[in-house]
CSV table of C-alpha atoms in Angstrom, one decimal:
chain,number,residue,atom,x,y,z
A,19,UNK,CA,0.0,0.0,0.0
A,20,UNK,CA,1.4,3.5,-0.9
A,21,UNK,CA,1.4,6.5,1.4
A,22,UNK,CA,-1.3,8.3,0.0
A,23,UNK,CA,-3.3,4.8,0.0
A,24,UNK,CA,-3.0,4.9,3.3
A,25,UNK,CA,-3.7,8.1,3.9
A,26,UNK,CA,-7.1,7.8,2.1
A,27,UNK,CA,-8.2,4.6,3.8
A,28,UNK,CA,-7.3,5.8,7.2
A,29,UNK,CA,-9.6,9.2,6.4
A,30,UNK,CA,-12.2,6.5,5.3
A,31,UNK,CA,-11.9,4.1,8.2
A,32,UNK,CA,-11.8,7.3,11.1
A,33,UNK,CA,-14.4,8.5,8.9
A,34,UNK,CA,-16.8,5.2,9.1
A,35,UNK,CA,-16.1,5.2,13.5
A,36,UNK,CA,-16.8,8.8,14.1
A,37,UNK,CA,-20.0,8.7,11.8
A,38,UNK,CA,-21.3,5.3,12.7
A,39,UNK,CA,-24.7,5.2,14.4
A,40,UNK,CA,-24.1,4.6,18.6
A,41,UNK,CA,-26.2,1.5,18.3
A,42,UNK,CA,-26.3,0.3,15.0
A,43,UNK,CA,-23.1,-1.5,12.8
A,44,UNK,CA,-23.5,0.2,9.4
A,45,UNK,CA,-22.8,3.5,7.5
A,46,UNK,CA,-25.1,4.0,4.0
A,47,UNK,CA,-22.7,6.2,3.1
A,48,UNK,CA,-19.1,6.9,3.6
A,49,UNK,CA,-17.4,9.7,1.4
A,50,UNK,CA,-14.6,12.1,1.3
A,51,UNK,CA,-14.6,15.4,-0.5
A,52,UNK,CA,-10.9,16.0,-1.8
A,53,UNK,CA,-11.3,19.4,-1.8
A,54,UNK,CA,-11.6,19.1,2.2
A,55,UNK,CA,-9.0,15.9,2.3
A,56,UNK,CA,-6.6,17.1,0.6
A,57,UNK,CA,-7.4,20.9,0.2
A,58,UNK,CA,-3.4,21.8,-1.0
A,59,UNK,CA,-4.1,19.8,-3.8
A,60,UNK,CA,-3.2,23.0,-6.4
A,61,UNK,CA,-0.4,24.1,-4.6
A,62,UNK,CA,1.8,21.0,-4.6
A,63,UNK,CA,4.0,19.9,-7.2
A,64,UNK,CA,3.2,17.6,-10.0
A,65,UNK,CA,4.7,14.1,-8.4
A,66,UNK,CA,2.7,15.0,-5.0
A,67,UNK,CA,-1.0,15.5,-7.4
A,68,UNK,CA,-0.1,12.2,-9.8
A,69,UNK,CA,0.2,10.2,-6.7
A,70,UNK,CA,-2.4,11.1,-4.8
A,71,UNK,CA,-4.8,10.5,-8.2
A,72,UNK,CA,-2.8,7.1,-9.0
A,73,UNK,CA,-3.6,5.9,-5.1
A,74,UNK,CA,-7.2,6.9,-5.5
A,75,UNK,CA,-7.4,4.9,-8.8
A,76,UNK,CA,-5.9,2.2,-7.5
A,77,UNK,CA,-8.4,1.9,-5.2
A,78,UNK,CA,-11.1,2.3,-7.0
A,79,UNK,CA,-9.6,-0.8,-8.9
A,80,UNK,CA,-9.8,-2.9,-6.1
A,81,UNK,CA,-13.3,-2.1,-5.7
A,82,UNK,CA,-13.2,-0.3,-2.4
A,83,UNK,CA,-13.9,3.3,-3.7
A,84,UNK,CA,-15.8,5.1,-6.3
A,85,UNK,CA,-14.3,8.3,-7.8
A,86,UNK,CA,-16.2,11.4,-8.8
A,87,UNK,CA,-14.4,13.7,-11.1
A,88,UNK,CA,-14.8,17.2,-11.1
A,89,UNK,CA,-16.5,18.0,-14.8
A,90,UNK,CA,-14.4,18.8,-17.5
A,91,UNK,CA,-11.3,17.1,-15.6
A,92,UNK,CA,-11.8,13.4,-15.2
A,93,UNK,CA,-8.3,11.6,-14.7
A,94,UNK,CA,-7.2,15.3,-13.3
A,95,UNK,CA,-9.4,16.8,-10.0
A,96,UNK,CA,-11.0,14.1,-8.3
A,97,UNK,CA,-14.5,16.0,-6.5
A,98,UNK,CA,-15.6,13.1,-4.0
A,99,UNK,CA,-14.0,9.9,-2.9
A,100,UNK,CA,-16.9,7.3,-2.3
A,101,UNK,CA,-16.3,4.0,-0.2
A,102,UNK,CA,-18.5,1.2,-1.9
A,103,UNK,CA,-17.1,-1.8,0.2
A,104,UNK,CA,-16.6,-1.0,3.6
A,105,UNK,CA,-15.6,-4.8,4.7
A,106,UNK,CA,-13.1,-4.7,1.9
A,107,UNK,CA,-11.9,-1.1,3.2
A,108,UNK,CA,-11.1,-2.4,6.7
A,109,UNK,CA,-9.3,-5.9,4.9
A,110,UNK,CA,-7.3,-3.5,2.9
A,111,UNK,CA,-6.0,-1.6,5.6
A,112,UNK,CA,-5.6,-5.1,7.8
A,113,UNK,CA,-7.8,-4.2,10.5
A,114,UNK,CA,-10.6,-6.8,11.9
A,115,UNK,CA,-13.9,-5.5,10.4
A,116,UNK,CA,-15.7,-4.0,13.6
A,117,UNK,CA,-19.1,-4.9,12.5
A,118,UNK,CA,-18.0,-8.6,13.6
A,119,UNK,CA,-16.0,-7.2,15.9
A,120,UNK,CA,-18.7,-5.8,17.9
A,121,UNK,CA,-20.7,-8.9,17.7
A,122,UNK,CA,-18.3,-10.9,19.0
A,123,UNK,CA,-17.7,-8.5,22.1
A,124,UNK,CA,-21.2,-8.4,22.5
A,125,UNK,CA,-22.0,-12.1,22.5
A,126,UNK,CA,-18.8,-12.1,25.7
A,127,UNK,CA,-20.6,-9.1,27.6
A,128,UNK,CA,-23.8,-11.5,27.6
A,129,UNK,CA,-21.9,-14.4,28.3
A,130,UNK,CA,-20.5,-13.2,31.0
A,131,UNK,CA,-23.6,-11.2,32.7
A,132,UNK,CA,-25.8,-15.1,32.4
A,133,UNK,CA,-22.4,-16.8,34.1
A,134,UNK,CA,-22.4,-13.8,37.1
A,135,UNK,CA,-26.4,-14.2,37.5
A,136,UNK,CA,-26.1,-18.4,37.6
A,137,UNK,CA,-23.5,-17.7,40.0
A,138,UNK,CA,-25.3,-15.4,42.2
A,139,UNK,CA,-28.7,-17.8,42.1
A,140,UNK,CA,-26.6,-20.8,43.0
A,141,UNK,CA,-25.0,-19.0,46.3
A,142,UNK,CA,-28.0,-17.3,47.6
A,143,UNK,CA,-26.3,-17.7,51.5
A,144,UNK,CA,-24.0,-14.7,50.3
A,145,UNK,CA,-26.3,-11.7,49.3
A,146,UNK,CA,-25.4,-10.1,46.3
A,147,UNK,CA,-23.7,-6.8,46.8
A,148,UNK,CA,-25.0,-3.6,45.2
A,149,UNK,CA,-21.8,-3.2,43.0
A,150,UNK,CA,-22.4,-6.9,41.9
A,151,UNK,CA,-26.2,-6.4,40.6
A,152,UNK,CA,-24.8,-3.0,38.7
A,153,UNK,CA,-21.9,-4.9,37.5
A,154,UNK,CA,-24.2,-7.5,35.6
A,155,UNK,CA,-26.8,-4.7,34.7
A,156,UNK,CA,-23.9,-3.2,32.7
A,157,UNK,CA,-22.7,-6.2,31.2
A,158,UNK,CA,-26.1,-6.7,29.8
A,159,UNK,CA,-26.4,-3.1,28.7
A,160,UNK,CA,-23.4,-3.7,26.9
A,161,UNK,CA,-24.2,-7.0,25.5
A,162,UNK,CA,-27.0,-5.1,23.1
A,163,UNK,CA,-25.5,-1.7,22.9
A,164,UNK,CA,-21.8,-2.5,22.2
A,165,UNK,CA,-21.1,-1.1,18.8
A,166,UNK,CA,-18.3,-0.6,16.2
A,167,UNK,CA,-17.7,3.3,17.4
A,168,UNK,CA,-16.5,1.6,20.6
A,169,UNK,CA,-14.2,-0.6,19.1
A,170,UNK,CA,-12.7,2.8,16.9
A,171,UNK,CA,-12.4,4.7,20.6
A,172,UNK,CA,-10.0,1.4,21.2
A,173,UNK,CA,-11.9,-0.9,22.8
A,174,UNK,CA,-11.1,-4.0,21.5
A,175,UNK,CA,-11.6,-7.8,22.7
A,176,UNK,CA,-8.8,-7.5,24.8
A,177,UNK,CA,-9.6,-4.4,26.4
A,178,UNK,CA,-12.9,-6.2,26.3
A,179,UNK,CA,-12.4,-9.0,28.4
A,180,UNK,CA,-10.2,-6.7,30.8
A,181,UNK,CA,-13.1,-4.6,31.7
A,182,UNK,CA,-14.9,-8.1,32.1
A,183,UNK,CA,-12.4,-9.3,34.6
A,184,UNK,CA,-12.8,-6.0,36.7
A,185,UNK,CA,-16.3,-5.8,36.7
A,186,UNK,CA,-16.5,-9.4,38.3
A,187,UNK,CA,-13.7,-8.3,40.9
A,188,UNK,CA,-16.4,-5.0,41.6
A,189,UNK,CA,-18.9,-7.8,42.2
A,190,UNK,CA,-17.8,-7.9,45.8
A,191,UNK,CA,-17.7,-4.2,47.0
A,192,UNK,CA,-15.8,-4.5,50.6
A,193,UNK,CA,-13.0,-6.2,48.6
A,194,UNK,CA,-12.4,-2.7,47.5
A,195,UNK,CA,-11.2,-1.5,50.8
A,196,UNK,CA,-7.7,-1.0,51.3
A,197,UNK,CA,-6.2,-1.8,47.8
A,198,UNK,CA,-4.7,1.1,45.9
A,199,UNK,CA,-5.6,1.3,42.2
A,200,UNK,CA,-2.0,0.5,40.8
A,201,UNK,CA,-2.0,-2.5,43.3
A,202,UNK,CA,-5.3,-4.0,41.7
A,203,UNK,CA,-3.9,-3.5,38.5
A,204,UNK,CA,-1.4,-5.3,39.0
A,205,UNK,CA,-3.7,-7.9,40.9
A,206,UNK,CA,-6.1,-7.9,37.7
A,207,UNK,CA,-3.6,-7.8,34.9
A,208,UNK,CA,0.1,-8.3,36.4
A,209,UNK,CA,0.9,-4.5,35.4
A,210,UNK,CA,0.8,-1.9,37.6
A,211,UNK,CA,-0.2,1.1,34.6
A,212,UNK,CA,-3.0,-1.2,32.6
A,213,UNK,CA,-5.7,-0.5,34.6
A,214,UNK,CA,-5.4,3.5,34.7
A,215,UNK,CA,-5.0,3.4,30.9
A,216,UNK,CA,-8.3,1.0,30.6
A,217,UNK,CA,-10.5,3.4,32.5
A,218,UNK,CA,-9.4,6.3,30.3
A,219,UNK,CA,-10.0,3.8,27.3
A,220,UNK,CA,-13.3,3.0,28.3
A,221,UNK,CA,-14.3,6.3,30.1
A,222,UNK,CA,-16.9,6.8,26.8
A,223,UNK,CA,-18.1,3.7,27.2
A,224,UNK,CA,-19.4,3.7,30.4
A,225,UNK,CA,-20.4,7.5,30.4
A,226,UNK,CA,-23.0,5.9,27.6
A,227,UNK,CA,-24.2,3.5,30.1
A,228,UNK,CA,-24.4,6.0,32.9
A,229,UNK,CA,-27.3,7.9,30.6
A,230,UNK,CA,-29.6,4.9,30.9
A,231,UNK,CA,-28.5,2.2,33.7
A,232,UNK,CA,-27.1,3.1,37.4
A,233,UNK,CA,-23.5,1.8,36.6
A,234,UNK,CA,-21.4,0.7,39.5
A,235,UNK,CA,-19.1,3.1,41.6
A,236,UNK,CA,-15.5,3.1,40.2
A,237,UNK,CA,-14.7,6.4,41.3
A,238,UNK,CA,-12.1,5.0,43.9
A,239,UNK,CA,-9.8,3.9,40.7
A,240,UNK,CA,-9.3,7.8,39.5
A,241,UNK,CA,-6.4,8.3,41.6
A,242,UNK,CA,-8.0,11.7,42.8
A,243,UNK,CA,-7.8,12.7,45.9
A,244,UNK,CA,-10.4,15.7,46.9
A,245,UNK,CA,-9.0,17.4,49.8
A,246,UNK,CA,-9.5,21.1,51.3
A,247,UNK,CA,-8.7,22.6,54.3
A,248,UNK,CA,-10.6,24.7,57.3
A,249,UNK,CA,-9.6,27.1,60.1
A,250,UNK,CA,-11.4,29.0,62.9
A,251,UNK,CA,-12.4,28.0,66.9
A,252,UNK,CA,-15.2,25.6,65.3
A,253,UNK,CA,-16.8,22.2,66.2
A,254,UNK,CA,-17.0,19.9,63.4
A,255,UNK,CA,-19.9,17.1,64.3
A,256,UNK,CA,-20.1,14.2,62.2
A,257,UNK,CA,-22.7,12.0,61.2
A,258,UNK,CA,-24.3,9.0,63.4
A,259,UNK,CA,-24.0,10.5,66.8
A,260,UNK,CA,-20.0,10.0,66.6
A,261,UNK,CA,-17.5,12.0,68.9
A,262,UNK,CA,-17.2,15.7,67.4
A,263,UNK,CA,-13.9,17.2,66.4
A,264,UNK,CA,-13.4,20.6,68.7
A,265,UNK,CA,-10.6,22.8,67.4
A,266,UNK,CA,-10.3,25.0,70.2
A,267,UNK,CA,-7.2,26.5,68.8
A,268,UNK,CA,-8.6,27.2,65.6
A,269,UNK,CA,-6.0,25.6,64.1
A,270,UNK,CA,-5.7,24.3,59.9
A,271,UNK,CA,-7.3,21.3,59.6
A,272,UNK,CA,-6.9,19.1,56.4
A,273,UNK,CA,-10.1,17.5,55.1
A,274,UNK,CA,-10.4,15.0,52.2
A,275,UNK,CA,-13.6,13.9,51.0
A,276,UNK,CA,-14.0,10.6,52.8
A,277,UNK,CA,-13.7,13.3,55.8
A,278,UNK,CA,-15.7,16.0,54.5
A,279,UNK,CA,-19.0,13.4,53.3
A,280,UNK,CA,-19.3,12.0,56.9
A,281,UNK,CA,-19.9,15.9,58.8
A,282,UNK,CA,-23.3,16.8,59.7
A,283,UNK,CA,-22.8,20.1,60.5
A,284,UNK,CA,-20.3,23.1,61.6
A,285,UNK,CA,-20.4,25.8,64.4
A,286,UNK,CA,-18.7,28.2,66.2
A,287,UNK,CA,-17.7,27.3,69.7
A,288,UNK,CA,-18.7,30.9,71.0
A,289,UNK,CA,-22.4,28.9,70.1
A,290,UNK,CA,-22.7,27.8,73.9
A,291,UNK,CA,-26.3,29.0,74.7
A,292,UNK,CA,-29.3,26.9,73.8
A,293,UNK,CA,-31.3,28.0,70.6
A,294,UNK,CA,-28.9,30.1,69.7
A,295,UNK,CA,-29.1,32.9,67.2
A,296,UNK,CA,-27.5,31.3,63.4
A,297,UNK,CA,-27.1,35.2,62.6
A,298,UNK,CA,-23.6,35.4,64.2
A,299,UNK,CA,-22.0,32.3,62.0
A,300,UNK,CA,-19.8,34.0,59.7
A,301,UNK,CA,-17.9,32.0,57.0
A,302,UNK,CA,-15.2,33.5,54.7
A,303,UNK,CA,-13.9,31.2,51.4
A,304,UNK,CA,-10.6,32.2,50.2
A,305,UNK,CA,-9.8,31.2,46.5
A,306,UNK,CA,-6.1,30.8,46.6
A,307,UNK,CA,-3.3,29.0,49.5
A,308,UNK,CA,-1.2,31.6,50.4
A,309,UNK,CA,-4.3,33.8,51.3
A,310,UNK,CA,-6.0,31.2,53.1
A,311,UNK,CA,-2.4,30.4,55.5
A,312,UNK,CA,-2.0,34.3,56.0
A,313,UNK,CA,-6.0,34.6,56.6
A,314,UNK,CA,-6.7,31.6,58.0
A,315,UNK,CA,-3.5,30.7,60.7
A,316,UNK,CA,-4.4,31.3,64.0
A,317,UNK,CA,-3.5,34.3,66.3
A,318,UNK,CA,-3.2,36.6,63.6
A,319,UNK,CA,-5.0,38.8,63.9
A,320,UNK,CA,-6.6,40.8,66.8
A,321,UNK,CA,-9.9,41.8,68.2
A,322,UNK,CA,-9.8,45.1,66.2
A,323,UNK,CA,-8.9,43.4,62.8
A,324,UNK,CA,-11.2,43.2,60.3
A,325,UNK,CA,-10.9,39.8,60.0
A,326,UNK,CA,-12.1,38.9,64.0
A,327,UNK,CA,-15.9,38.7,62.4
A,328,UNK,CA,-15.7,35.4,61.0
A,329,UNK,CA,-15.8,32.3,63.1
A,330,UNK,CA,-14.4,30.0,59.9
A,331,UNK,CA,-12.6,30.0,57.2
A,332,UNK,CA,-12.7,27.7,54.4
A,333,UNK,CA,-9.8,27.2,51.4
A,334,UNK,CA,-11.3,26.9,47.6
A,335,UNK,CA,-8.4,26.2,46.0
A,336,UNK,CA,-9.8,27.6,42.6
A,337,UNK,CA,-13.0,26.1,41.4
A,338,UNK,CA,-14.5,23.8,44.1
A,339,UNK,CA,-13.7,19.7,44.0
A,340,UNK,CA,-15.8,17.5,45.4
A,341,UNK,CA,-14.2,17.8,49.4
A,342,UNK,CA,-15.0,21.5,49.3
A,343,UNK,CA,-18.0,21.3,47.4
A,344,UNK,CA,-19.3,18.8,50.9
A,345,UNK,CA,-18.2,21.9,53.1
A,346,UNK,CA,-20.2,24.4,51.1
A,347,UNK,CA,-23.3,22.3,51.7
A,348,UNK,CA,-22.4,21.5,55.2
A,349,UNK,CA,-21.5,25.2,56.4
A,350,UNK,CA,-25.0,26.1,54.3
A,351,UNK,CA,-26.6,23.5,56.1
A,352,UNK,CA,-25.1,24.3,59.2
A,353,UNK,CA,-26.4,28.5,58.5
A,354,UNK,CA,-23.6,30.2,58.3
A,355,UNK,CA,-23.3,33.6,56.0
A,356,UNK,CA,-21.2,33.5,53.5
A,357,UNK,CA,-18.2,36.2,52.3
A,358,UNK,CA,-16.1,35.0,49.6
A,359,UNK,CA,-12.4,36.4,48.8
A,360,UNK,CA,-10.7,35.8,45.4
A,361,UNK,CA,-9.0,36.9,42.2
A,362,UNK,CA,-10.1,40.3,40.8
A,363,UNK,CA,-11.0,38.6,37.6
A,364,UNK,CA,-13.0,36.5,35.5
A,365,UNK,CA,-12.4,33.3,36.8
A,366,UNK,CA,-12.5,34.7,40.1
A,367,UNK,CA,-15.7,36.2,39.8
A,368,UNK,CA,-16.9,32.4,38.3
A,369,UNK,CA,-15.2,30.8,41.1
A,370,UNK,CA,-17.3,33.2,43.6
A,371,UNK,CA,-20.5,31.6,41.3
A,372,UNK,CA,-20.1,28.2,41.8
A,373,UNK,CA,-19.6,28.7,45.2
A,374,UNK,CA,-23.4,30.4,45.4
A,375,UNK,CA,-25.2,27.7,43.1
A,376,UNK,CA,-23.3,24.8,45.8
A,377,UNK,CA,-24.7,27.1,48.4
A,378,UNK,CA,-28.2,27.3,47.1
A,379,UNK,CA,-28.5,23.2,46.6
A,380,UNK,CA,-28.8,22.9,50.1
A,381,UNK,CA,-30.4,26.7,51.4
A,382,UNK,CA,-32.2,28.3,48.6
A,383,UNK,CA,-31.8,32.2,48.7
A,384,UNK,CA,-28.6,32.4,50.3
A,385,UNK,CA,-26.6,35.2,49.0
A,386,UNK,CA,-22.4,35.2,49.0
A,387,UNK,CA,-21.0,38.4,49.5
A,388,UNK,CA,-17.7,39.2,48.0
A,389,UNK,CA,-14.7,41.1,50.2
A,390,UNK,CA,-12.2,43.3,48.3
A,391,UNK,CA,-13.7,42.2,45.1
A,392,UNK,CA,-15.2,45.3,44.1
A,393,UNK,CA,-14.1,48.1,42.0
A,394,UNK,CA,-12.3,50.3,44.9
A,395,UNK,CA,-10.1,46.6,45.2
A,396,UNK,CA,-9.1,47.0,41.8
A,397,UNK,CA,-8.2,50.6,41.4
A,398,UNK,CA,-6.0,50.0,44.7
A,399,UNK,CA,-4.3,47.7,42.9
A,400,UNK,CA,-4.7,48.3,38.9
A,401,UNK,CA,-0.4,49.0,38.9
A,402,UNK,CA,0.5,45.3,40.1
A,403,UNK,CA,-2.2,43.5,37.4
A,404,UNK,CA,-1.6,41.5,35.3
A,405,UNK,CA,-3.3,41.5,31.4
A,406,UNK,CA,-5.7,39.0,30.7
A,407,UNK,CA,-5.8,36.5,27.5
A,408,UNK,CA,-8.7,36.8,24.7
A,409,UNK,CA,-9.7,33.1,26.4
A,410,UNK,CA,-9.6,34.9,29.8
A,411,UNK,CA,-11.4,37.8,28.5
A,412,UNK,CA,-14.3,35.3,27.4
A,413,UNK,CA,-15.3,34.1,30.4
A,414,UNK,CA,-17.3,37.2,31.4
A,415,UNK,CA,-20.3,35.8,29.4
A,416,UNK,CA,-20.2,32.8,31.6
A,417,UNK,CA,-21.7,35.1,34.6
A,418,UNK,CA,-25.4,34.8,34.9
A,419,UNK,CA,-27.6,37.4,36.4
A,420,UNK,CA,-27.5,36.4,40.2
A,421,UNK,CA,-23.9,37.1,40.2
A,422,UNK,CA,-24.0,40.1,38.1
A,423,UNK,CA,-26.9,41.2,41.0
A,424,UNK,CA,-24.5,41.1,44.1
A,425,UNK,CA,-23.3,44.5,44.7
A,426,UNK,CA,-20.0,45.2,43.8
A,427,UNK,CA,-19.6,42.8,40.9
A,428,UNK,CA,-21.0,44.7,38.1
A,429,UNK,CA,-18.5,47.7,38.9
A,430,UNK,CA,-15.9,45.2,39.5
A,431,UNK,CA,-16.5,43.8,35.8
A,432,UNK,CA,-16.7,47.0,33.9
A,433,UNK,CA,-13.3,47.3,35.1
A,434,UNK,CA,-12.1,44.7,33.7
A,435,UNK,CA,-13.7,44.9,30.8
A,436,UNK,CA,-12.4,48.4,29.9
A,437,UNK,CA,-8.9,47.7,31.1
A,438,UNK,CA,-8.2,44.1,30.2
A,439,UNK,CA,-6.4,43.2,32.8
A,440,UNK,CA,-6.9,40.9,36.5
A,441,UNK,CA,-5.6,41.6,40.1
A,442,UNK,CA,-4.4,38.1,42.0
A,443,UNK,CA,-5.1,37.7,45.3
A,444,UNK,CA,-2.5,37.1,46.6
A,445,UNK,CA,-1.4,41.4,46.5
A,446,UNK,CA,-4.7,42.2,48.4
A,447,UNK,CA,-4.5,43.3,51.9
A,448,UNK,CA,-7.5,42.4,53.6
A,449,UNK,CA,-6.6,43.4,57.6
């Protein structure tokens, strides 16, 4: 096969997966226009057009393609390159046609999800897990909606039966528990890297699935790790009636997620009395880490400072993961009112937004009011910005109306917008 051949049947063949019906085998019609393929096609020298037309001939010889030649120019300017025998197109190039391809993979999904379900009726001591009855749901989702765009995004029957052989090892949820994802694959597959690179393989795959079917919870093999961190003289009481957490220093306190999902609620300390008011529970988010140690340590600052007000202070760390996204609910929950402190720009402004729609999930109508994010803030420090991107820029139109309604904002924006440029954090004084 010649290099342009090639070139024209891989168009063809990436052409056929990412056109292909989800659920169905077949493409009707498959066709490249050469003024798109191959649009340098007058500027290149003689050699370069005569073997690019010689390729396409050939082809058409062999009865994979049908040419249509610009009028007036036949044997010069090819219009359209049509594939007429896909199955031959896929033989030509030496891959397995994925229309048997997917058949096959789909006839193992089924065979596997009748073995787990003949296994689970014939121990019925041991009851089947939640993870286990997902596990085979998904198999038999897959067994009739497998198709040959999922074999083009790579999964083939190896990566296949892989997926197979972790699915039956999430048939038994607690044997989840302390095993690291690079230590199951290497328990799965004898290599400690296959099992991150299957789950990015099949991540389309089973976001298809997750549209129609509850799919079972894999999350523990992202290697992600939520985390955020909290300060102020607070008591953290978690869920079930277990001991409460009283950080009577105010002290930093990492949280990860596992942490974060089991708190019921926040409060101050000073929240001795019976009853008491929720009015005084003041909660400050800070975007960025160096604001958050100099805002958040203990013992710095005073009585007098204007930072005394609020009994806790929570890091961001940009947009919210899921651990800080759990103390925005809690500390909603828990009725505290909410200041937020951030960049002087778009994405700090967006960051601030997110924060108020977490908020919101969980109390309706709370409002999050921003400090030293205001137009004063900015002209304070205009001298130290920095200029912001086109991209940057463009984020502005991702602020909806309830943000653009907090006071200070709008101001805030127009100043960026006229001056193109975004004050960090990190230069604002806030005692």
């Amino acid at each position: 096969m010649t290099g342009w051949e090639k070139k024209i049947t891989d168009a063809l063949i990436d052409h056929y997966y990412s056109s292909v019906p989800v659920n169905k085998d077949d493409r009707s019609v498959l066709r490249l226009r050469s003024s798109i393929f191959f649009p340098e096609f007058e500027s290149v020298n003689s050699d370069e057009k005569i073997s690019y037309l010689e390729a396409a001939e050939s082809l058409e010889k062999k009865g994979i393609v049908k040419l249509n030649w610009v009028k007036w120019n036949r044997g010069e300017r090819i219009k359209t390159i049509t594939c007429v025998n896909i199955e031959k197109l896929f033989e030509e190039s030496g891959v397995p046609f994925p229309k048997l391809q997917a058949q096959k993979i789909r006839t193992l999904f089924g065979e596997k999800a009748k073995a787990l379900i003949e296994s689970a009726a014939n121990t019925p001591v041991k009851p089947q897990t939640d993870n286990g009855r997902k596990s085979i749901a998904l198999l038999e989702f897959f067994s009739l909606n497998f198709g040959p765009r999922d074999i083009g995004q790579g999964i083939d029957r190896r990566a296949a039966e892989e997926l197979i052989r972790l699915l039956e090892f999430a048939c038994e949820q607690d044997r989840f528990e302390k095993i690291t994802a690079r230590a199951l694959s290497i328990l799965l597959y004898r290599d400690s890297k296959r099992l991150e690179n299957l789950l990015a393989i099949c991540k389309p795959l089973l976001s298809k699935a997750a549209k129609y079917i509850s799919i079972p919870d894999l999350s523990f093999l992202e290697r992600s790790y939520p985390e955020t961190m909290i300060s102020g003289e607070i008591i953290i009481n978690y869920k079930g009636g277990r001991t409460s957490l009283v950080n009577s220093g105010g002290h930093i306190l990492g949280i990860p997620l596992e942490n974060a999902e089991e708190i019921e609620s926040i409060q101050p300390i000073s929240d001795k009395k019976e009853n008491i008011e929720l009015s005084g529970r003041t909660l400050l988010t800070i975007e960025n880490k160096e604001t958050f140690y100099a805002l958040g340590s203990p013992h710095r600052h005073g009585d007098n400072s204007a930072l005394s007000r609020f009994n806790c202070f929570l890091y961001i760390g940009g947009y919210s993961n899921r651990a800080a996204a759990s103390l925005i609910k809690t500390l909603a929950g828990s009725g505290f009112t909410f200041y937020h402190a951030g960049d002087l720009d778009p994405d700090g402004i967006l960051i601030l937004q997110q924060i108020l729609e977490i908020a919101n999930t969980v109390r309706p109508g709370i409002t999050v009011a921003p400090l030293r994010m205001d137009a004063t803030a900015f002209d304070q420090y205009r001298q130290w910005a920095r200029p912001l991107t086109g991209p940057m820029m463009a984020q502005l139109k991702k602020i909806d109306e309830t943000t653009m309604a907090i006071p200070g904002v709008p101001e805030l924006i127009q100043r960026i917008e006229e001056t193109g440029l975004g004050v960090e954090q990190e230069i604002v004084d806030y005692r």
